[in-house]
Coordinates of C-alpha atoms in Angstrom, one line a residue:
M1 CA 93.2 295.3 41.9
E2 CA 91.6 294.3 45.2
R3 CA 90.1 297.1 47.4
L4 CA 90.5 297.1 51.1
T5 CA 87.5 295.9 53.1
R6 CA 84.6 298.4 53.2
S7 CA 86.2 300.9 51.0
E8 CA 85.8 302.0 47.5
Q9 CA 86.8 300.1 44.4
P10 CA 90.3 301.2 43.1
H11 CA 90.2 304.2 40.9
I12 CA 92.2 307.2 39.5
K13 CA 91.1 310.3 41.1
F14 CA 90.3 313.2 38.7
G15 CA 88.6 316.1 40.3
M16 CA 85.0 315.0 41.0
F17 CA 85.5 312.0 38.6
K18 CA 86.9 308.6 39.5
I19 CA 88.4 306.8 36.6
R20 CA 88.0 303.1 36.4
I21 CA 89.4 301.1 33.5
P22 CA 88.3 297.6 32.6
F23 CA 90.4 294.5 33.7
I24 CA 92.6 297.0 35.7
H25 CA 90.1 298.3 38.3
Y26 CA 87.4 295.8 38.0
R27 CA 87.0 292.2 36.6
F28 CA 84.9 290.9 33.7
E29 CA 81.5 289.5 34.8
K30 CA 79.9 286.9 32.5
P31 CA 76.2 287.3 33.4
E32 CA 76.5 291.0 32.7
A33 CA 78.3 290.3 29.4
I34 CA 75.3 288.2 28.2
Q35 CA 73.0 291.1 29.3
G36 CA 75.1 293.5 27.3
I37 CA 74.6 291.6 24.2
I38 CA 70.8 291.8 24.6
S39 CA 71.1 295.5 25.7
S40 CA 73.0 296.1 22.2
M41 CA 69.8 294.8 20.5
T42 CA 67.4 297.2 22.4
S43 CA 69.9 300.0 21.8
L44 CA 69.1 299.7 18.1
G45 CA 65.5 300.7 18.8
T46 CA 66.0 304.2 18.0
I47 CA 67.0 303.5 14.3
G48 CA 63.1 303.7 13.4
L49 CA 62.9 307.1 15.0
S50 CA 66.0 308.5 13.2
T51 CA 64.9 307.3 9.9
Q52 CA 61.2 308.3 10.2
I53 CA 61.3 311.5 12.1
L54 CA 64.7 312.9 10.7
G55 CA 64.5 311.2 7.3
L56 CA 68.0 309.6 7.6
P57 CA 69.3 306.5 5.9
Y58 CA 69.4 303.2 7.8
E59 CA 73.3 303.1 8.0
V60 CA 73.5 306.6 9.4
A61 CA 70.9 305.8 12.0
W62 CA 72.7 302.7 12.9
S63 CA 75.9 304.8 13.3
M64 CA 74.0 307.2 15.7
A65 CA 73.1 304.3 17.9
I66 CA 76.6 303.1 18.0
I67 CA 77.9 306.5 19.1
N68 CA 75.4 306.5 21.8
S69 CA 76.2 303.3 23.1
I70 CA 79.9 304.1 23.2
L71 CA 79.0 307.2 25.3
Y72 CA 77.1 304.9 27.7
C73 CA 80.6 303.8 28.9
L74 CA 81.4 307.3 30.4
H75 CA 79.4 306.8 33.3
V76 CA 81.3 303.8 34.8
F77 CA 84.5 305.0 33.4
M78 CA 84.1 308.3 35.3
G79 CA 82.7 306.9 38.5
D80 CA 79.0 306.7 38.2
P81 CA 77.8 303.3 39.4
V82 CA 74.9 302.9 36.9
V83 CA 73.8 301.6 33.5
P84 CA 72.7 304.9 31.7
G85 CA 70.0 304.9 29.1
W86 CA 67.7 307.1 27.1
I87 CA 65.2 309.7 28.5
T88 CA 62.5 307.4 27.4
A89 CA 59.6 309.3 28.8
S90 CA 60.6 312.4 26.8
I91 CA 60.7 310.8 23.3
T92 CA 56.9 311.7 22.8
L93 CA 57.5 315.2 23.7
T94 CA 60.8 315.6 21.6
T95 CA 59.1 314.1 18.6
A96 CA 56.0 316.5 18.9
Y97 CA 58.4 319.5 19.1
L98 CA 60.6 318.4 16.2
L99 CA 57.4 317.8 13.8
K100 CA 57.0 321.6 14.0
F101 CA 60.1 322.0 11.8
N102 CA 60.6 321.0 8.2
I103 CA 62.0 317.6 7.7
G104 CA 65.7 317.8 6.9
I105 CA 68.5 320.2 7.9
E106 CA 66.0 322.4 9.8
R107 CA 64.6 319.5 11.9
I108 CA 68.1 318.2 12.6
Q109 CA 69.3 321.6 13.7
A110 CA 66.4 322.0 16.1
L111 CA 67.2 318.7 17.6
T112 CA 70.9 319.7 18.0
A113 CA 70.0 323.1 19.7
L114 CA 67.6 321.3 22.0
Q115 CA 70.2 318.7 23.1
I116 CA 72.8 321.2 23.5
D117 CA 70.5 323.2 25.7
L118 CA 69.7 320.0 27.8
G119 CA 73.4 319.2 28.2
I120 CA 74.2 322.6 29.4
I121 CA 71.5 322.4 32.0
F122 CA 72.7 319.0 33.2
I123 CA 76.2 320.4 33.5
L124 CA 75.2 323.6 35.4
M125 CA 73.1 321.7 37.8
G126 CA 76.1 319.3 38.6
I127 CA 78.9 321.9 38.7
T128 CA 76.9 324.2 40.9
G129 CA 76.0 321.4 43.3
I130 CA 72.3 322.2 42.9
A131 CA 71.4 318.7 41.7
G132 CA 73.0 317.0 44.8
K133 CA 71.3 319.3 47.1
L134 CA 68.0 318.7 45.5
V135 CA 68.3 314.9 45.5
N136 CA 69.4 315.0 49.2
R137 CA 66.9 317.5 50.4
I138 CA 63.8 316.0 48.7
P139 CA 61.7 314.1 51.3
N140 CA 61.3 310.5 50.8
S141 CA 57.6 310.8 50.2
I142 CA 58.2 313.0 47.1
K143 CA 60.9 310.8 45.9
G144 CA 58.5 308.0 46.2
G145 CA 55.9 310.0 44.2
I146 CA 58.5 310.6 41.4
L147 CA 59.2 306.8 41.3
M148 CA 55.6 306.0 41.3
G149 CA 54.9 308.4 38.5
V150 CA 57.7 307.0 36.4
G151 CA 56.4 303.4 37.1
I152 CA 52.7 304.3 36.3
S153 CA 53.6 306.2 33.2
T154 CA 55.7 303.4 31.9
V155 CA 53.0 300.8 32.3
I156 CA 50.4 303.1 30.6
S157 CA 52.7 303.6 27.6
E158 CA 52.8 300.0 27.1
F159 CA 49.1 299.1 27.6
S160 CA 47.5 302.2 25.9
P161 CA 45.7 301.7 22.5
K162 CA 48.9 302.9 20.8
G163 CA 51.3 300.8 22.9
R164 CA 53.2 297.7 22.1
F165 CA 51.0 295.3 24.1
E166 CA 48.2 295.7 21.4
S167 CA 50.6 294.2 18.8
Y168 CA 52.3 291.4 20.8
P169 CA 50.0 290.4 23.7
I170 CA 50.9 286.8 24.1
S171 CA 54.6 287.4 23.8
I172 CA 54.8 290.4 26.2
T173 CA 52.5 288.7 28.8
V174 CA 54.7 285.6 28.9
G175 CA 57.9 287.7 28.8
I176 CA 56.8 290.0 31.7
L177 CA 55.7 287.0 33.8
V178 CA 59.0 285.2 33.3
A179 CA 61.0 288.5 34.2
C180 CA 59.0 289.2 37.3
F181 CA 59.4 285.4 38.4
V182 CA 63.1 285.2 37.9
M183 CA 63.9 288.7 39.2
F184 CA 61.6 289.2 42.0
S185 CA 59.8 286.1 43.0
E186 CA 60.3 284.9 46.6
K187 CA 59.5 281.3 45.5
F188 CA 62.2 281.5 42.7
D189 CA 64.6 282.7 45.4
A190 CA 64.0 279.6 47.5
L191 CA 64.2 277.4 44.5
K192 CA 67.5 278.6 43.2
V193 CA 69.1 277.9 46.3
K194 CA 68.6 274.2 45.7
N195 CA 69.0 274.1 42.0
K196 CA 72.2 275.1 40.2
F197 CA 70.4 275.7 36.8
L198 CA 67.9 278.0 38.3
F199 CA 70.7 279.9 40.3
R200 CA 72.7 280.5 37.1
L201 CA 69.4 281.5 35.3
G202 CA 68.8 284.0 38.0
Q203 CA 72.1 285.6 37.3
Y204 CA 71.1 286.8 33.9
G205 CA 68.2 289.2 35.0
V206 CA 65.9 290.1 32.3
V207 CA 67.7 288.2 29.4
P208 CA 65.6 284.8 30.0
A209 CA 62.4 286.8 29.7
I210 CA 63.4 288.5 26.5
L211 CA 64.5 285.3 24.9
V212 CA 61.4 283.5 26.0
S213 CA 59.1 286.4 24.7
L214 CA 61.0 286.0 21.4
I215 CA 60.4 282.2 21.3
I216 CA 56.8 282.7 22.1
G217 CA 56.4 285.5 19.7
I218 CA 57.7 283.2 16.8
F219 CA 55.5 280.3 17.6
S220 CA 52.3 282.6 18.1
K221 CA 53.2 284.2 14.8
E222 CA 53.3 287.8 16.4
I223 CA 56.8 288.3 15.0
G224 CA 58.6 286.8 12.2
I225 CA 61.6 284.5 12.2
P226 CA 65.1 286.5 12.1
S227 CA 66.7 286.1 8.8
F228 CA 70.5 285.9 8.7
N229 CA 73.0 287.1 6.1
F230 CA 76.8 286.4 7.0
E231 CA 78.1 288.2 4.0
N232 CA 79.2 290.9 6.6
I233 CA 80.0 290.4 10.2
I234 CA 80.9 293.8 11.7
Y235 CA 79.4 297.1 10.5
I236 CA 82.2 299.7 10.1
M237 CA 80.4 302.9 10.3
D238 CA 81.4 305.8 7.9
F239 CA 82.2 308.5 10.2
Q240 CA 82.6 311.1 7.6
K241 CA 79.2 310.5 6.1
L242 CA 77.8 310.7 9.6
I243 CA 79.3 314.1 10.0
D244 CA 78.2 315.4 6.8
T245 CA 74.7 314.1 7.2
V246 CA 73.8 315.1 10.8
S247 CA 76.6 316.9 12.5
P248 CA 76.5 320.7 12.9
F249 CA 80.2 320.6 11.7
G250 CA 78.6 319.3 8.4
I251 CA 75.2 320.9 8.0
G252 CA 75.9 324.0 10.0
F253 CA 75.2 325.1 13.5
P254 CA 71.6 326.0 14.6
S255 CA 70.7 329.8 14.9
I256 CA 70.4 331.4 18.4
I257 CA 66.7 331.5 17.7
L258 CA 66.6 327.7 17.8
F259 CA 68.6 327.5 21.0
I260 CA 66.1 330.0 22.6
Q261 CA 63.0 328.1 21.3
G262 CA 64.4 324.8 22.6
L263 CA 65.0 326.1 26.2
P264 CA 61.4 325.5 27.5
M265 CA 61.4 321.9 26.1
A266 CA 64.9 321.2 27.5
F267 CA 63.7 322.2 31.0
M268 CA 60.8 320.0 30.6
I269 CA 63.1 317.0 29.6
Y270 CA 65.4 317.7 32.5
I271 CA 62.4 317.6 35.0
I272 CA 61.6 314.1 33.4
A273 CA 65.2 313.0 33.7
F274 CA 65.5 314.3 37.3
G275 CA 63.5 311.3 38.6
D276 CA 66.2 309.0 37.1
F277 CA 68.7 310.4 39.6
I278 CA 66.4 309.4 42.6
T279 CA 65.7 306.1 41.0
G280 CA 69.3 305.3 40.3
E281 CA 70.5 306.2 43.8
N282 CA 67.6 304.1 45.4
L283 CA 68.2 301.1 43.1
V284 CA 71.9 301.0 43.8
L285 CA 72.1 301.8 47.4
S286 CA 69.0 299.9 48.5
E287 CA 70.5 296.7 47.0
S288 CA 73.9 297.3 48.5
K289 CA 72.7 297.0 52.2
N290 CA 74.0 293.5 52.3
R291 CA 77.3 294.4 50.8
T292 CA 79.2 295.9 53.6
D293 CA 82.5 294.9 51.9
E294 CA 82.2 297.8 49.4
Y295 CA 81.5 301.6 49.9
I296 CA 79.5 303.0 46.9
D297 CA 80.0 306.7 46.2
F298 CA 76.8 307.8 44.5
N299 CA 77.2 311.4 43.5
S300 CA 74.1 313.1 41.8
N301 CA 76.3 316.0 40.8
R302 CA 79.0 313.9 39.1
S303 CA 75.9 311.8 37.3
N304 CA 74.5 315.3 36.1
V305 CA 77.8 316.5 34.6
I306 CA 78.4 313.2 32.8
S307 CA 74.9 313.2 31.4
G308 CA 75.6 316.8 30.3
I309 CA 78.8 315.8 28.5
R310 CA 77.2 312.8 26.7
N311 CA 74.2 315.0 25.5
I312 CA 76.5 317.6 24.2
A313 CA 78.9 315.1 22.6
M314 CA 76.0 313.4 20.9
A315 CA 74.5 316.9 19.6
V316 CA 77.7 318.0 17.9
I317 CA 78.4 314.3 16.4
S318 CA 74.9 312.9 15.8
P319 CA 71.9 314.7 17.6
Y320 CA 69.7 312.0 19.2
I321 CA 65.9 312.0 19.6
A322 CA 65.9 309.7 22.7
M323 CA 68.4 312.1 24.4
C324 CA 71.1 310.8 26.8
G325 CA 69.6 310.0 30.3
P326 CA 71.4 309.0 33.5
L327 CA 69.7 305.6 33.9
A328 CA 68.4 302.5 32.3
A329 CA 66.4 301.4 35.4
T330 CA 65.9 297.8 34.3
L331 CA 69.5 297.0 33.6
T332 CA 70.7 298.9 36.6
G333 CA 68.2 297.0 38.8
S334 CA 69.1 293.7 37.3
V335 CA 72.8 294.2 38.1
A336 CA 72.0 295.6 41.6
Q337 CA 69.9 292.5 42.3
R338 CA 72.9 290.1 41.5
Y339 CA 75.4 292.5 43.3
K340 CA 73.5 292.1 46.6
V341 CA 74.3 288.3 46.6
G342 CA 77.8 288.9 47.6
K343 CA 81.5 289.4 46.5
E344 CA 81.7 285.9 45.1
A345 CA 78.8 286.6 42.7
M346 CA 80.0 290.1 41.6
Q347 CA 83.2 291.6 42.6
S348 CA 82.1 295.2 42.6
I349 CA 79.2 297.2 41.5
F350 CA 81.5 298.7 38.8
S351 CA 82.5 295.2 37.6
G352 CA 78.7 294.4 36.9
M353 CA 77.8 297.8 35.4
G354 CA 81.1 298.2 33.6
T355 CA 80.9 294.8 31.8
L356 CA 77.5 295.4 30.6
V357 CA 78.0 298.8 29.0
W358 CA 81.4 297.9 27.4
V359 CA 80.0 294.6 25.9
S360 CA 76.8 296.4 24.7
A361 CA 79.0 299.1 22.9
I362 CA 81.1 296.3 21.1
F363 CA 78.2 293.9 20.1
I364 CA 75.9 296.8 18.6
C365 CA 78.3 296.7 15.7
F366 CA 77.6 293.2 14.7
Y367 CA 75.4 292.5 11.7
P368 CA 73.9 289.2 13.3
I369 CA 72.9 291.3 16.3
A370 CA 71.1 293.9 14.2
Q371 CA 69.4 291.0 12.2
I372 CA 68.1 289.4 15.4
A373 CA 67.1 292.7 16.8
T374 CA 64.9 293.7 14.0
P375 CA 61.8 291.6 15.1
L376 CA 63.0 291.5 18.7
I377 CA 63.3 295.2 19.4
P378 CA 59.5 295.8 20.2
L379 CA 59.3 292.8 22.6
A380 CA 62.7 293.6 24.4
L381 CA 61.7 297.3 24.7
S382 CA 58.3 296.4 26.2
V383 CA 59.5 293.7 28.7
T384 CA 62.4 296.0 29.7
L385 CA 60.0 299.0 30.3
L386 CA 57.5 296.9 32.3
V387 CA 60.2 295.5 34.6
Q388 CA 61.1 299.1 35.0
G389 CA 57.5 299.9 36.1
Y390 CA 57.6 297.2 38.6
L391 CA 60.9 298.4 40.0
C392 CA 59.9 301.9 40.4
T393 CA 56.6 301.1 42.1
K394 CA 58.3 298.7 44.4
L395 CA 60.9 301.2 45.3
S396 CA 58.5 304.0 45.9
M397 CA 56.6 301.9 48.6
E398 CA 59.8 301.0 50.3
L399 CA 60.6 304.6 50.8
C400 CA 57.5 305.3 52.9
D401 CA 56.7 304.6 56.5
T402 CA 53.0 305.5 57.1
G403 CA 49.7 305.1 55.3
V404 CA 49.5 308.9 54.7
E405 CA 52.8 308.8 52.9
R406 CA 51.6 305.9 50.8
G407 CA 48.6 307.9 49.8
L408 CA 50.7 310.9 48.9
I409 CA 53.0 308.8 46.7
G410 CA 50.1 307.2 45.0
L411 CA 48.2 310.4 44.2
M412 CA 51.5 312.2 43.2
G413 CA 52.3 309.4 40.9
G414 CA 48.9 309.4 39.3
V415 CA 49.2 313.2 38.6
I416 CA 52.6 312.7 37.0
A417 CA 51.3 310.0 34.7
A418 CA 48.3 311.9 33.7
K419 CA 49.6 315.6 33.7
G420 CA 53.4 315.3 33.6
G421 CA 56.4 316.0 35.9
T422 CA 55.6 319.8 36.5
W423 CA 52.1 319.3 37.8
G424 CA 53.1 316.2 39.8
L425 CA 55.9 318.0 41.6
V426 CA 53.5 320.8 42.6
V427 CA 50.7 318.5 43.8
G428 CA 53.2 316.5 45.7
F429 CA 54.8 319.3 47.5
I430 CA 51.4 320.8 48.4
L431 CA 50.2 317.5 49.8
Y432 CA 53.5 317.0 51.7
F433 CA 53.1 320.4 53.6
V434 CA 49.4 319.8 54.1
L435 CA 49.5 316.1 55.2
I436 CA 52.7 315.5 56.9
D437 CA 53.2 316.9 60.4
S438 CA 55.7 319.7 60.9
K439 CA 57.8 317.7 63.4
K440 CA 58.0 314.8 61.0
R441 CA 59.0 317.3 58.2
R442 CA 61.8 318.5 60.2
E443 CA 63.1 314.9 60.8
N444 CA 62.6 314.0 57.1
D445 CA 64.9 317.2 56.2
S446 CA 67.5 316.0 58.6
N447 CA 67.5 312.4 57.8
S448 CA 66.9 312.6 54.0
S449 CA 70.7 312.8 53.2
E450 CA 71.5 310.0 55.7
D451 CA 69.2 307.2 54.3
Y452 CA 72.2 305.0 53.1
V453 CA 75.3 305.9 55.3
Y454 CA 77.7 303.2 55.8
E455 CA 80.7 303.0 58.0
I456 CA 83.8 302.9 56.0
S457 CA 87.4 302.4 56.6
D458 CA 89.7 305.4 57.0
K459 CA 92.1 303.9 54.5
K460 CA 91.0 303.7 50.9
K461 CA 92.9 301.9 48.2
T462 CA 93.3 304.4 45.5
I463 CA 95.7 304.8 42.6

């Protein structure tokens, strides 16, 4: 279905949601399909967490990852123009919280209560409209500080003594260099105009970097060669076993005390995830400035509600340590980078995002993918997260106009990385009121919700 110029991609209106069905409301995009296959490998990265922290069998942990990938599709399906992901920065906090409980049913029930608490917070923030108002009213310098904090935290996590770089220094170094060159280099942008191969290579975002890091890892003996067994091709999960092992319908619902105990941690996780709404909006809308053919409706309230639905659905089917976050920054950024090239390259932001998540949800069920992913997961996660760090710091700098604002962003980002989101927000707002002139603050307040306003046609093609 073709949209009218400067209007939204066709959809079915359903309250705050805008339903879009693959092949009907948007087309298939080959480059994003390839990225979806690689993404399905990284989605298997939580299997180790589920087996080690929750004590679950490998097959059950794999089934949990499949359910999570299927729920990724809800965002594009319901009108949210992003690739969603985990709340990665919260994994350490969640793990530490769960270790206070006995392994087994008690620990799984504690995770269930925590994830339901988080889902309720997401939904309440979205339904009441508080989330959208917060995102729109927050000054750009504070948004930049949040983005900088996410970027710095991500880089520190990979290069810390316990980070993945210590185990795979050569592979990760080469991988991140290739990723930055292909995705962000001005020199590469100039070269791909003259070379068809480089042009096609640039369409695949972070995929070439992950494949190169895999090859380098094998030759440098940092990882082993993937082994293949073609006795089975598609993994058919045992849904009844999944329910009996981890679902509250099988092991019993958590007590009220567990829900109360989990509330403070749920609020902390939401604060961490809140930065993703700001990151997602800026990633998508900043790259869409060149695409005046399509109007993108980015609604933080809707994104909150969808994230809440995903968390509650996961909690009652198979509670998930990584939680269900509103954004996978690297994949969203990669799609947005190609989207800005033009309609010939990508029909709609939804055709790119939609193709990626649906393909990822399908291929995560393939045994060969899981076999390749076993040695590849640490490298893919590390390269992906470091690209996210680059994207967040780049966007944070683009949001500020003056040296004072850049200093605020840098200091606030450092505090977030060192002391967490709560401390970072407190320091950021104090600095904002101390450093920014009152007249400038009023201008920021009036303009913060108008950063990406596009003239759109009065007529929109909607079904």
